[in-house]
């Protein structure tokens, strides 16, 4: 049984990838914490990191190396100013010295101490092993698996018992869509009320609201930055940021001074169908351009798909409901998180396990259900429709960078989410032929059948079909 909070599904972090950047960063932080917990930190004179499988194959493009260096340096991905990342990494590379946990200087020469191996470990495609030594002896060795969405586990799953205890404390212990609907029906509650009750068993209402407000502020901030920051994305593909140009044509003459007044100003612009499509694309693309440039975003459920949920929520606030405020934002995020957790429990949110259906497909389902505002059955119906039309979507990023097709794909995921919500609103969920749990199961079976070259390895699809010299 897995206990997943909305704050596990929606995490503030740094781009470009939740499994290849945020996960390894968190793994490095965890290694330091465990060294300290075992009283060995003060003895460490050297650290070596071995990177395996998909993490190794696309890790350079996904900034896995930078993330490991930052994690070993003790930086917090949620709070560190993003401009400090390249500065810290340059310092380590120039001095060949790393400040372990922010306080202990150790020699660190990348070719020797950060080794990328093509081999896959059997437990999961994204693996990394940390070794700490003192003199000639080894102090500690641990292998972590980055299983998607910034989640990190060890093979032993030693914290499984703790998670089980937290899960047992939830008043509504949900493992599937049908269980969720049963609780809603029996207790006459909406999905957001069920999630709220569960969250209140582990946090105070004030903590929940503060956390959700921070998540929304980070989402809005990433859309704002994405729509204003021009230039080329890093990585060598020479991809030009498009969101600012899209935005320039849409914005009209309204004025604003910060993200909040910006949101208000968009409410005053003229919106016809084509403009709506462009606004939604602009928001989604903006977030993922920030993500591709190692900026701050919210994983939802991953970094590669981080633009879908904010773009659809922004659409709700600036187009559908001009009176929308924090009450609506809170409900939206809680329902989105719950839907994402159902996919994590019943299938996967890792592209290394299931291709892009596990990233963009899940984010689109999260946004579709959260947007709907109908009955619980209609909410899951919207999520089902959105996922149904992402089944089989492969992951094939060119040059291992989270840029092509990733950035545009967020726009497609957001538009499909809106369309799925509208379809579900006018449908009778009782007449639906594909229940929500069936699409979760089908996504997982499709993931297992999918050729491994389409699972975040950049060994198939567009990644090999497009000539890099043409980029
Ligand atoms: S193709 Fe999809 S799953 Fe793969 S990195 Fe891009 S957004 Fe993520």
PDB file of N, CA, C and O and ligand atoms in Angstrom, residues 17 62 288 302-305 351 355-360 393-397 401-407 409-410 456, ligand 1:
ATOM      1  N   UNK A  17      14.579  17.606 -15.655  1.00  0.00           N
ATOM      2  CA  UNK A  17      13.887  16.312 -15.583  1.00  0.00           C
ATOM      3  C   UNK A  17      13.704  15.881 -14.138  1.00  0.00           C
ATOM      4  O   UNK A  17      14.629  16.010 -13.319  1.00  0.00           O
ATOM      5  N   UNK A  62      20.041  15.718 -19.659  1.00  0.00           N
ATOM      6  CA  UNK A  62      19.058  16.011 -18.607  1.00  0.00           C
ATOM      7  C   UNK A  62      19.716  16.612 -17.369  1.00  0.00           C
ATOM      8  O   UNK A  62      19.104  16.677 -16.304  1.00  0.00           O
ATOM      9  N   UNK A 288       7.786  24.955 -19.911  1.00  0.00           N
ATOM     10  CA  UNK A 288       8.770  23.935 -20.288  1.00  0.00           C
ATOM     11  C   UNK A 288      10.025  24.515 -20.918  1.00  0.00           C
ATOM     12  O   UNK A 288      11.066  23.849 -20.944  1.00  0.00           O
ATOM     13  N   UNK A 302       5.884  15.174 -13.488  1.00  0.00           N
ATOM     14  CA  UNK A 302       7.314  15.139 -13.761  1.00  0.00           C
ATOM     15  C   UNK A 302       7.725  16.520 -14.276  1.00  0.00           C
ATOM     16  O   UNK A 302       6.875  17.383 -14.504  1.00  0.00           O
ATOM     17  N   UNK A 303       9.011  16.708 -14.494  1.00  0.00           N
ATOM     18  CA  UNK A 303       9.469  17.998 -15.017  1.00  0.00           C
ATOM     19  C   UNK A 303       9.163  18.126 -16.511  1.00  0.00           C
ATOM     20  O   UNK A 303       8.778  19.191 -16.984  1.00  0.00           O
ATOM     21  N   UNK A 304       9.376  17.028 -17.258  1.00  0.00           N
ATOM     22  CA  UNK A 304       9.139  17.081 -18.702  1.00  0.00           C
ATOM     23  C   UNK A 304       7.698  17.436 -19.022  1.00  0.00           C
ATOM     24  O   UNK A 304       7.395  17.991 -20.077  1.00  0.00           O
ATOM     25  N   UNK A 305       6.797  17.133 -18.103  1.00  0.00           N
ATOM     26  CA  UNK A 305       5.365  17.413 -18.319  1.00  0.00           C
ATOM     27  C   UNK A 305       4.885  18.523 -17.387  1.00  0.00           C
ATOM     28  O   UNK A 305       3.684  18.640 -17.129  1.00  0.00           O
ATOM     29  N   UNK A 351       9.040   7.904 -17.352  1.00  0.00           N
ATOM     30  CA  UNK A 351       9.206   7.677 -18.798  1.00  0.00           C
ATOM     31  C   UNK A 351      10.186   6.547 -19.053  1.00  0.00           C
ATOM     32  O   UNK A 351      10.086   5.849 -20.061  1.00  0.00           O
ATOM     33  N   UNK A 355       7.551   5.309 -21.125  1.00  0.00           N
ATOM     34  CA  UNK A 355       7.499   6.261 -22.228  1.00  0.00           C
ATOM     35  C   UNK A 355       6.728   7.516 -21.854  1.00  0.00           C
ATOM     36  O   UNK A 355       6.406   7.743 -20.681  1.00  0.00           O
ATOM     37  N   UNK A 356       6.404   8.319 -22.854  1.00  0.00           N
ATOM     38  CA  UNK A 356       5.812   9.637 -22.595  1.00  0.00           C
ATOM     39  C   UNK A 356       4.355   9.556 -22.140  1.00  0.00           C
ATOM     40  O   UNK A 356       3.842  10.492 -21.544  1.00  0.00           O
ATOM     41  N   UNK A 357       3.669   8.431 -22.413  1.00  0.00           N
ATOM     42  CA  UNK A 357       2.307   8.280 -21.882  1.00  0.00           C
ATOM     43  C   UNK A 357       2.324   8.427 -20.349  1.00  0.00           C
ATOM     44  O   UNK A 357       1.356   8.892 -19.753  1.00  0.00           O
ATOM     45  N   UNK A 358       3.446   8.032 -19.734  1.00  0.00           N
ATOM     46  CA  UNK A 358       3.552   8.101 -18.273  1.00  0.00           C
ATOM     47  C   UNK A 358       3.822   9.527 -17.789  1.00  0.00           C
ATOM     48  O   UNK A 358       3.640   9.818 -16.608  1.00  0.00           O
ATOM     49  N   UNK A 359       4.270  10.389 -18.683  1.00  0.00           N
ATOM     50  CA  UNK A 359       4.532  11.781 -18.282  1.00  0.00           C
ATOM     51  C   UNK A 359       3.412  12.692 -18.792  1.00  0.00           C
ATOM     52  O   UNK A 359       2.566  13.150 -18.046  1.00  0.00           O
ATOM     53  N   UNK A 360       3.420  12.929 -20.105  1.00  0.00           N
ATOM     54  CA  UNK A 360       2.407  13.853 -20.661  1.00  0.00           C
ATOM     55  C   UNK A 360       1.007  13.253 -20.528  1.00  0.00           C
ATOM     56  O   UNK A 360       0.041  13.967 -20.248  1.00  0.00           O
ATOM     57  N   UNK A 393       2.200   6.545 -26.251  1.00  0.00           N
ATOM     58  CA  UNK A 393       3.087   7.667 -26.604  1.00  0.00           C
ATOM     59  C   UNK A 393       4.512   7.384 -26.115  1.00  0.00           C
ATOM     60  O   UNK A 393       4.730   7.108 -24.939  1.00  0.00           O
ATOM     61  N   UNK A 394       5.451   7.449 -27.031  1.00  0.00           N
ATOM     62  CA  UNK A 394       6.830   7.071 -26.704  1.00  0.00           C
ATOM     63  C   UNK A 394       7.649   8.268 -26.214  1.00  0.00           C
ATOM     64  O   UNK A 394       7.266   9.419 -26.431  1.00  0.00           O
ATOM     65  N   UNK A 395       8.764   7.965 -25.598  1.00  0.00           N
ATOM     66  CA  UNK A 395       9.698   9.008 -25.150  1.00  0.00           C
ATOM     67  C   UNK A 395      10.951   8.922 -26.007  1.00  0.00           C
ATOM     68  O   UNK A 395      11.662   7.907 -25.970  1.00  0.00           O
ATOM     69  N   UNK A 396      11.218   9.958 -26.782  1.00  0.00           N
ATOM     70  CA  UNK A 396      12.348   9.915 -27.721  1.00  0.00           C
ATOM     71  C   UNK A 396      13.000  11.291 -27.869  1.00  0.00           C
ATOM     72  O   UNK A 396      13.107  11.835 -28.964  1.00  0.00           O
ATOM     73  N   UNK A 397      13.412  11.890 -26.747  1.00  0.00           N
ATOM     74  CA  UNK A 397      13.918  13.274 -26.832  1.00  0.00           C
ATOM     75  C   UNK A 397      15.213  13.375 -27.650  1.00  0.00           C
ATOM     76  O   UNK A 397      16.160  12.616 -27.423  1.00  0.00           O
ATOM     77  N   UNK A 401      17.852  15.810 -24.721  1.00  0.00           N
ATOM     78  CA  UNK A 401      17.460  17.078 -24.092  1.00  0.00           C
ATOM     79  C   UNK A 401      15.943  17.138 -23.945  1.00  0.00           C
ATOM     80  O   UNK A 401      15.222  16.685 -24.830  1.00  0.00           O
ATOM     81  N   UNK A 402      15.467  17.731 -22.859  1.00  0.00           N
ATOM     82  CA  UNK A 402      14.019  17.806 -22.649  1.00  0.00           C
ATOM     83  C   UNK A 402      13.481  19.018 -23.415  1.00  0.00           C
ATOM     84  O   UNK A 402      13.007  19.990 -22.836  1.00  0.00           O
ATOM     85  N   UNK A 403      13.597  18.945 -24.739  1.00  0.00           N
ATOM     86  CA  UNK A 403      13.217  20.088 -25.588  1.00  0.00           C
ATOM     87  C   UNK A 403      12.324  19.650 -26.751  1.00  0.00           C
ATOM     88  O   UNK A 403      11.195  20.108 -26.884  1.00  0.00           O
ATOM     89  N   UNK A 404      12.842  18.767 -27.602  1.00  0.00           N
ATOM     90  CA  UNK A 404      12.065  18.281 -28.753  1.00  0.00           C
ATOM     91  C   UNK A 404      11.886  16.784 -28.599  1.00  0.00           C
ATOM     92  O   UNK A 404      12.881  16.065 -28.519  1.00  0.00           O
ATOM     93  N   UNK A 405      10.675  16.280 -28.494  1.00  0.00           N
ATOM     94  CA  UNK A 405       9.371  16.912 -28.675  1.00  0.00           C
ATOM     95  C   UNK A 405       8.743  17.466 -27.393  1.00  0.00           C
ATOM     96  O   UNK A 405       7.597  17.921 -27.407  1.00  0.00           O
ATOM     97  N   UNK A 406       9.472  17.428 -26.296  1.00  0.00           N
ATOM     98  CA  UNK A 406       8.877  17.633 -24.969  1.00  0.00           C
ATOM     99  C   UNK A 406       8.121  18.958 -24.809  1.00  0.00           C
ATOM    100  O   UNK A 406       7.025  18.991 -24.250  1.00  0.00           O
ATOM    101  N   UNK A 407       8.720  20.055 -25.255  1.00  0.00           N
ATOM    102  CA  UNK A 407       8.126  21.366 -24.963  1.00  0.00           C
ATOM    103  C   UNK A 407       6.752  21.506 -25.630  1.00  0.00           C
ATOM    104  O   UNK A 407       5.749  21.815 -24.974  1.00  0.00           O
ATOM    105  N   UNK A 409       4.897  19.165 -26.655  1.00  0.00           N
ATOM    106  CA  UNK A 409       4.011  18.101 -26.186  1.00  0.00           C
ATOM    107  C   UNK A 409       3.195  18.552 -24.980  1.00  0.00           C
ATOM    108  O   UNK A 409       2.095  18.081 -24.740  1.00  0.00           O
ATOM    109  N   UNK A 410       3.732  19.484 -24.202  1.00  0.00           N
ATOM    110  CA  UNK A 410       2.976  20.024 -23.077  1.00  0.00           C
ATOM    111  C   UNK A 410       1.774  20.820 -23.552  1.00  0.00           C
ATOM    112  O   UNK A 410       0.713  20.787 -22.942  1.00  0.00           O
ATOM    113  N   UNK A 456      12.948   6.765 -22.734  1.00  0.00           N
ATOM    114  CA  UNK A 456      13.909   7.762 -22.256  1.00  0.00           C
ATOM    115  C   UNK A 456      15.361   7.309 -22.422  1.00  0.00           C
ATOM    116  O   UNK A 456      16.184   7.492 -21.519  1.00  0.00           O
TER     117      UNK A 456
HETATM  118  S1  LIG B   1       9.451  12.821 -24.689  1.00  0.00           S
HETATM  119 FE1  LIG B   1       7.924  12.996 -23.031  1.00  0.00          FE
HETATM  120  S2  LIG B   1       8.600  11.558 -21.457  1.00  0.00           S
HETATM  121 FE2  LIG B   1      10.330  11.874 -22.839  1.00  0.00          FE
HETATM  122  S3  LIG B   1      11.566  13.474 -21.851  1.00  0.00           S
HETATM  123 FE3  LIG B   1      10.141  14.454 -23.327  1.00  0.00          FE
HETATM  124  S4  LIG B   1       8.313  14.992 -22.111  1.00  0.00           S
HETATM  125 FE4  LIG B   1       9.507  13.522 -20.906  1.00  0.00          FE
END
